[in-house]
Amino acid sequence: FPSRPKTFTAVVTSTFSPSVFTMAPKKGSKTAKKAVPTKAPTKADPLFPSRPRSFNVGGAIRPAGRDLSRFVRWPKYVRIQRQRAVLYQRLKVPPSINQFTKAIGKNEAASVFNLLNKYRPETAAAKKQRIKETAAAVAAGKEAPAKVPHQIKFGLKH
């Protein structure tokens, strides 16, 4: 491309009358404006030098009305709960683990505890009593009573 001149100047010939270039008078009040007192110029702060701002596209000015909430430094608890929600959407959690994300209700808990109470493991004294009765029955030659009653235990070593 050929280089263009940096400035454009209009050449006015003498055929135009000067009235073409004058503007119409402003409408409104004709009172004289009061003189605004000007402040004395202050010295620039060396810690904060003034830099010219670029108003071009991609310059120093952001468009008005832009949603900047994505660029906010959110508190840690907000970031954690958002990341957790994203992880739960992306990961497939097995049902055996997912059952612990919801707490049981009070009524259901009461019925479960009543059921588990029936199958509570026997105490050491009750176990000792049962073994003595079994040994006495075997020594007397009678039929041995029923085996250990059903019980629910937890953990691995039993």
PDB file of C-alpha atoms in Angstrom:
ATOM      1  CA  PHE A   1       0.000   0.000   0.000  1.00  0.00           C
ATOM      2  CA  PRO A   2       1.229   3.502  -0.662  1.00  0.00           C
ATOM      3  CA  SER A   3       1.966   5.514   2.426  1.00  0.00           C
ATOM      4  CA  ARG A   4      -0.741   7.935   3.450  1.00  0.00           C
ATOM      5  CA  PRO A   5      -0.124  11.395   4.815  1.00  0.00           C
ATOM      6  CA  LYS A   6      -0.318  11.550   8.590  1.00  0.00           C
ATOM      7  CA  THR A   7      -2.428  14.716   8.690  1.00  0.00           C
ATOM      8  CA  PHE A   8      -5.170  15.892   6.395  1.00  0.00           C
ATOM      9  CA  THR A   9      -5.500  19.582   5.691  1.00  0.00           C
ATOM     10  CA  ALA A  10      -8.379  21.047   3.772  1.00  0.00           C
ATOM     11  CA  VAL A  11      -7.619  23.632   1.173  1.00  0.00           C
ATOM     12  CA  VAL A  12     -10.239  26.367   1.072  1.00  0.00           C
ATOM     13  CA  THR A  13     -10.488  28.309  -2.120  1.00  0.00           C
ATOM     14  CA  SER A  14     -11.666  31.849  -2.313  1.00  0.00           C
ATOM     15  CA  THR A  15     -14.918  30.872  -4.027  1.00  0.00           C
ATOM     16  CA  PHE A  16     -16.514  30.011  -0.667  1.00  0.00           C
ATOM     17  CA  SER A  17     -17.905  32.815   1.369  1.00  0.00           C
ATOM     18  CA  PRO A  18     -16.813  33.049   5.005  1.00  0.00           C
ATOM     19  CA  SER A  19     -20.443  32.818   6.175  1.00  0.00           C
ATOM     20  CA  VAL A  20     -20.458  29.135   5.203  1.00  0.00           C
ATOM     21  CA  PHE A  21     -17.959  28.327   7.924  1.00  0.00           C
ATOM     22  CA  THR A  22     -19.537  30.266  10.794  1.00  0.00           C
ATOM     23  CA  MET A  23     -21.698  28.410  13.273  1.00  0.00           C
ATOM     24  CA  ALA A  24     -25.202  29.385  14.324  1.00  0.00           C
ATOM     25  CA  PRO A  25     -25.473  31.146  17.670  1.00  0.00           C
ATOM     26  CA  LYS A  26     -26.221  28.921  20.683  1.00  0.00           C
ATOM     27  CA  LYS A  27     -29.734  28.972  22.093  1.00  0.00           C
ATOM     28  CA  GLY A  28     -30.317  29.431  25.774  1.00  0.00           C
ATOM     29  CA  SER A  29     -29.526  31.965  28.442  1.00  0.00           C
ATOM     30  CA  LYS A  30     -27.615  35.024  27.401  1.00  0.00           C
ATOM     31  CA  THR A  31     -26.369  35.826  30.890  1.00  0.00           C
ATOM     32  CA  ALA A  32     -22.667  36.036  31.419  1.00  0.00           C
ATOM     33  CA  LYS A  33     -21.103  33.008  33.031  1.00  0.00           C
ATOM     34  CA  LYS A  34     -19.460  33.438  36.402  1.00  0.00           C
ATOM     35  CA  ALA A  35     -15.738  32.960  36.452  1.00  0.00           C
ATOM     36  CA  VAL A  36     -14.787  29.746  38.215  1.00  0.00           C
ATOM     37  CA  PRO A  37     -11.842  30.224  40.553  1.00  0.00           C
ATOM     38  CA  THR A  38      -8.972  28.050  39.380  1.00  0.00           C
ATOM     39  CA  LYS A  39      -6.937  26.102  41.869  1.00  0.00           C
ATOM     40  CA  ALA A  40      -3.221  26.513  42.085  1.00  0.00           C
ATOM     41  CA  PRO A  41      -1.492  23.702  40.170  1.00  0.00           C
ATOM     42  CA  THR A  42      -0.250  21.020  42.550  1.00  0.00           C
ATOM     43  CA  LYS A  43       2.995  19.190  42.075  1.00  0.00           C
ATOM     44  CA  ALA A  44       2.693  15.623  40.837  1.00  0.00           C
ATOM     45  CA  ASP A  45       3.332  12.880  43.375  1.00  0.00           C
ATOM     46  CA  PRO A  46       6.537  11.038  42.383  1.00  0.00           C
ATOM     47  CA  LEU A  47       5.218   7.790  43.888  1.00  0.00           C
ATOM     48  CA  PHE A  48       2.199   7.791  41.584  1.00  0.00           C
ATOM     49  CA  PRO A  49       3.246   9.126  38.195  1.00  0.00           C
ATOM     50  CA  SER A  50       0.438   9.906  35.764  1.00  0.00           C
ATOM     51  CA  ARG A  51       0.464   7.679  32.723  1.00  0.00           C
ATOM     52  CA  PRO A  52      -1.612   8.365  29.631  1.00  0.00           C
ATOM     53  CA  ARG A  53      -4.491   5.936  29.180  1.00  0.00           C
ATOM     54  CA  SER A  54      -5.237   4.342  25.847  1.00  0.00           C
ATOM     55  CA  PHE A  55      -8.918   4.518  24.932  1.00  0.00           C
ATOM     56  CA  ASN A  56      -8.451   2.265  21.897  1.00  0.00           C
ATOM     57  CA  VAL A  57      -9.795  -1.276  21.656  1.00  0.00           C
ATOM     58  CA  GLY A  58      -7.813  -3.458  24.020  1.00  0.00           C
ATOM     59  CA  GLY A  59      -6.451  -0.393  25.785  1.00  0.00           C
ATOM     60  CA  ALA A  60      -6.391   0.572  29.438  1.00  0.00           C
ATOM     61  CA  ILE A  61     -10.164   1.082  29.780  1.00  0.00           C
ATOM     62  CA  ARG A  62     -12.526  -1.835  30.324  1.00  0.00           C
ATOM     63  CA  PRO A  63     -15.990  -1.685  28.796  1.00  0.00           C
ATOM     64  CA  ALA A  64     -18.730  -0.571  31.175  1.00  0.00           C
ATOM     65  CA  GLY A  65     -21.135  -3.251  32.333  1.00  0.00           C
ATOM     66  CA  ARG A  66     -18.690  -6.144  31.970  1.00  0.00           C
ATOM     67  CA  ASP A  67     -19.169  -8.921  34.546  1.00  0.00           C
ATOM     68  CA  LEU A  68     -15.874  -9.095  36.419  1.00  0.00           C
ATOM     69  CA  SER A  69     -16.966 -11.576  39.105  1.00  0.00           C
ATOM     70  CA  ARG A  70     -14.857 -14.288  37.456  1.00  0.00           C
ATOM     71  CA  PHE A  71     -11.709 -12.290  38.196  1.00  0.00           C
ATOM     72  CA  VAL A  72     -12.530 -11.587  41.859  1.00  0.00           C
ATOM     73  CA  ARG A  73     -10.341 -13.186  44.507  1.00  0.00           C
ATOM     74  CA  TRP A  74     -13.088 -15.039  46.365  1.00  0.00           C
ATOM     75  CA  PRO A  75     -12.735 -16.173  49.992  1.00  0.00           C
ATOM     76  CA  LYS A  76     -11.240 -19.604  50.513  1.00  0.00           C
ATOM     77  CA  TYR A  77     -14.458 -21.265  51.674  1.00  0.00           C
ATOM     78  CA  VAL A  78     -16.288 -20.060  48.553  1.00  0.00           C
ATOM     79  CA  ARG A  79     -13.544 -21.411  46.275  1.00  0.00           C
ATOM     80  CA  ILE A  80     -13.523 -24.768  48.102  1.00  0.00           C
ATOM     81  CA  GLN A  81     -17.281 -25.285  47.931  1.00  0.00           C
ATOM     82  CA  ARG A  82     -17.332 -24.390  44.234  1.00  0.00           C
ATOM     83  CA  GLN A  83     -14.441 -26.736  43.453  1.00  0.00           C
ATOM     84  CA  ARG A  84     -16.143 -29.519  45.438  1.00  0.00           C
ATOM     85  CA  ALA A  85     -19.348 -29.067  43.430  1.00  0.00           C
ATOM     86  CA  VAL A  86     -17.385 -29.273  40.166  1.00  0.00           C
ATOM     87  CA  LEU A  87     -15.538 -32.402  41.339  1.00  0.00           C
ATOM     88  CA  TYR A  88     -18.765 -34.147  42.306  1.00  0.00           C
ATOM     89  CA  GLN A  89     -20.168 -33.373  38.867  1.00  0.00           C
ATOM     90  CA  ARG A  90     -17.079 -34.743  37.108  1.00  0.00           C
ATOM     91  CA  LEU A  91     -16.341 -37.801  39.244  1.00  0.00           C
ATOM     92  CA  LYS A  92     -18.466 -40.914  39.414  1.00  0.00           C
ATOM     93  CA  VAL A  93     -18.674 -41.772  43.102  1.00  0.00           C
ATOM     94  CA  PRO A  94     -19.428 -45.431  43.871  1.00  0.00           C
ATOM     95  CA  PRO A  95     -22.701 -46.003  45.776  1.00  0.00           C
ATOM     96  CA  SER A  96     -20.881 -47.577  48.723  1.00  0.00           C
ATOM     97  CA  ILE A  97     -19.096 -44.241  49.313  1.00  0.00           C
ATOM     98  CA  ASN A  98     -21.907 -41.951  48.190  1.00  0.00           C
ATOM     99  CA  GLN A  99     -24.204 -43.284  50.933  1.00  0.00           C
ATOM    100  CA  PHE A 100     -22.193 -41.291  53.479  1.00  0.00           C
ATOM    101  CA  THR A 101     -22.941 -37.933  51.834  1.00  0.00           C
ATOM    102  CA  LYS A 102     -26.475 -37.915  53.248  1.00  0.00           C
ATOM    103  CA  ALA A 103     -27.235 -38.149  56.975  1.00  0.00           C
ATOM    104  CA  ILE A 104     -29.974 -40.464  58.245  1.00  0.00           C
ATOM    105  CA  GLY A 105     -33.125 -38.959  59.751  1.00  0.00           C
ATOM    106  CA  LYS A 106     -33.898 -39.069  63.461  1.00  0.00           C
ATOM    107  CA  ASN A 107     -36.826 -41.510  63.138  1.00  0.00           C
ATOM    108  CA  GLU A 108     -34.895 -43.878  60.874  1.00  0.00           C
ATOM    109  CA  ALA A 109     -31.910 -43.736  63.235  1.00  0.00           C
ATOM    110  CA  ALA A 110     -34.115 -44.714  66.193  1.00  0.00           C
ATOM    111  CA  SER A 111     -35.503 -47.746  64.352  1.00  0.00           C
ATOM    112  CA  VAL A 112     -32.007 -48.816  63.240  1.00  0.00           C
ATOM    113  CA  PHE A 113     -30.659 -48.548  66.785  1.00  0.00           C
ATOM    114  CA  ASN A 114     -33.577 -50.594  68.120  1.00  0.00           C
ATOM    115  CA  LEU A 115     -32.780 -53.311  65.581  1.00  0.00           C
ATOM    116  CA  LEU A 116     -29.038 -53.243  66.332  1.00  0.00           C
ATOM    117  CA  ASN A 117     -29.719 -53.374  70.080  1.00  0.00           C
ATOM    118  CA  LYS A 118     -31.292 -56.836  69.633  1.00  0.00           C
ATOM    119  CA  TYR A 119     -28.046 -58.120  68.099  1.00  0.00           C
ATOM    120  CA  ARG A 120     -25.630 -56.408  70.478  1.00  0.00           C
ATOM    121  CA  PRO A 121     -22.525 -58.509  71.262  1.00  0.00           C
ATOM    122  CA  GLU A 122     -22.683 -60.250  74.636  1.00  0.00           C
ATOM    123  CA  THR A 123     -20.692 -58.888  77.540  1.00  0.00           C
ATOM    124  CA  ALA A 124     -17.687 -60.685  78.977  1.00  0.00           C
ATOM    125  CA  ALA A 125     -19.693 -61.762  82.048  1.00  0.00           C
ATOM    126  CA  ALA A 126     -22.548 -63.140  79.904  1.00  0.00           C
ATOM    127  CA  LYS A 127     -20.055 -65.026  77.713  1.00  0.00           C
ATOM    128  CA  LYS A 128     -18.394 -66.547  80.807  1.00  0.00           C
ATOM    129  CA  GLN A 129     -21.802 -67.607  82.159  1.00  0.00           C
ATOM    130  CA  ARG A 130     -22.761 -69.203  78.804  1.00  0.00           C
ATOM    131  CA  ILE A 131     -19.491 -71.150  78.598  1.00  0.00           C
ATOM    132  CA  LYS A 132     -19.942 -72.460  82.182  1.00  0.00           C
ATOM    133  CA  GLU A 133     -23.493 -73.630  81.401  1.00  0.00           C
ATOM    134  CA  THR A 134     -22.327 -75.346  78.229  1.00  0.00           C
ATOM    135  CA  ALA A 135     -19.482 -77.075  80.071  1.00  0.00           C
ATOM    136  CA  ALA A 136     -21.829 -78.221  82.875  1.00  0.00           C
ATOM    137  CA  ALA A 137     -24.310 -79.606  80.313  1.00  0.00           C
ATOM    138  CA  VAL A 138     -21.584 -81.518  78.468  1.00  0.00           C
ATOM    139  CA  ALA A 139     -20.192 -82.883  81.788  1.00  0.00           C
ATOM    140  CA  ALA A 140     -23.651 -84.061  82.825  1.00  0.00           C
ATOM    141  CA  GLY A 141     -24.027 -85.753  79.449  1.00  0.00           C
ATOM    142  CA  LYS A 142     -26.937 -83.630  78.378  1.00  0.00           C
ATOM    143  CA  GLU A 143     -27.310 -82.080  74.933  1.00  0.00           C
ATOM    144  CA  ALA A 144     -25.250 -78.910  74.556  1.00  0.00           C
ATOM    145  CA  PRO A 145     -27.349 -75.754  74.358  1.00  0.00           C
ATOM    146  CA  ALA A 146     -27.480 -73.616  71.224  1.00  0.00           C
ATOM    147  CA  LYS A 147     -24.311 -72.091  69.879  1.00  0.00           C
ATOM    148  CA  VAL A 148     -23.276 -68.437  70.185  1.00  0.00           C
ATOM    149  CA  PRO A 149     -26.271 -66.137  69.602  1.00  0.00           C
ATOM    150  CA  HIS A 150     -26.257 -63.972  66.483  1.00  0.00           C
ATOM    151  CA  GLN A 151     -24.542 -60.666  67.008  1.00  0.00           C
ATOM    152  CA  ILE A 152     -23.315 -57.712  65.027  1.00  0.00           C
ATOM    153  CA  LYS A 153     -19.667 -56.777  65.321  1.00  0.00           C
ATOM    154  CA  PHE A 154     -17.603 -54.067  63.679  1.00  0.00           C
ATOM    155  CA  GLY A 155     -14.013 -53.967  62.555  1.00  0.00           C
ATOM    156  CA  LEU A 156     -11.818 -56.678  61.085  1.00  0.00           C
ATOM    157  CA  LYS A 157     -10.337 -58.662  63.965  1.00  0.00           C
ATOM    158  CA  HIS A 158     -12.959 -61.078  65.303  1.00  0.00           C
TER     159      HIS A 158
END
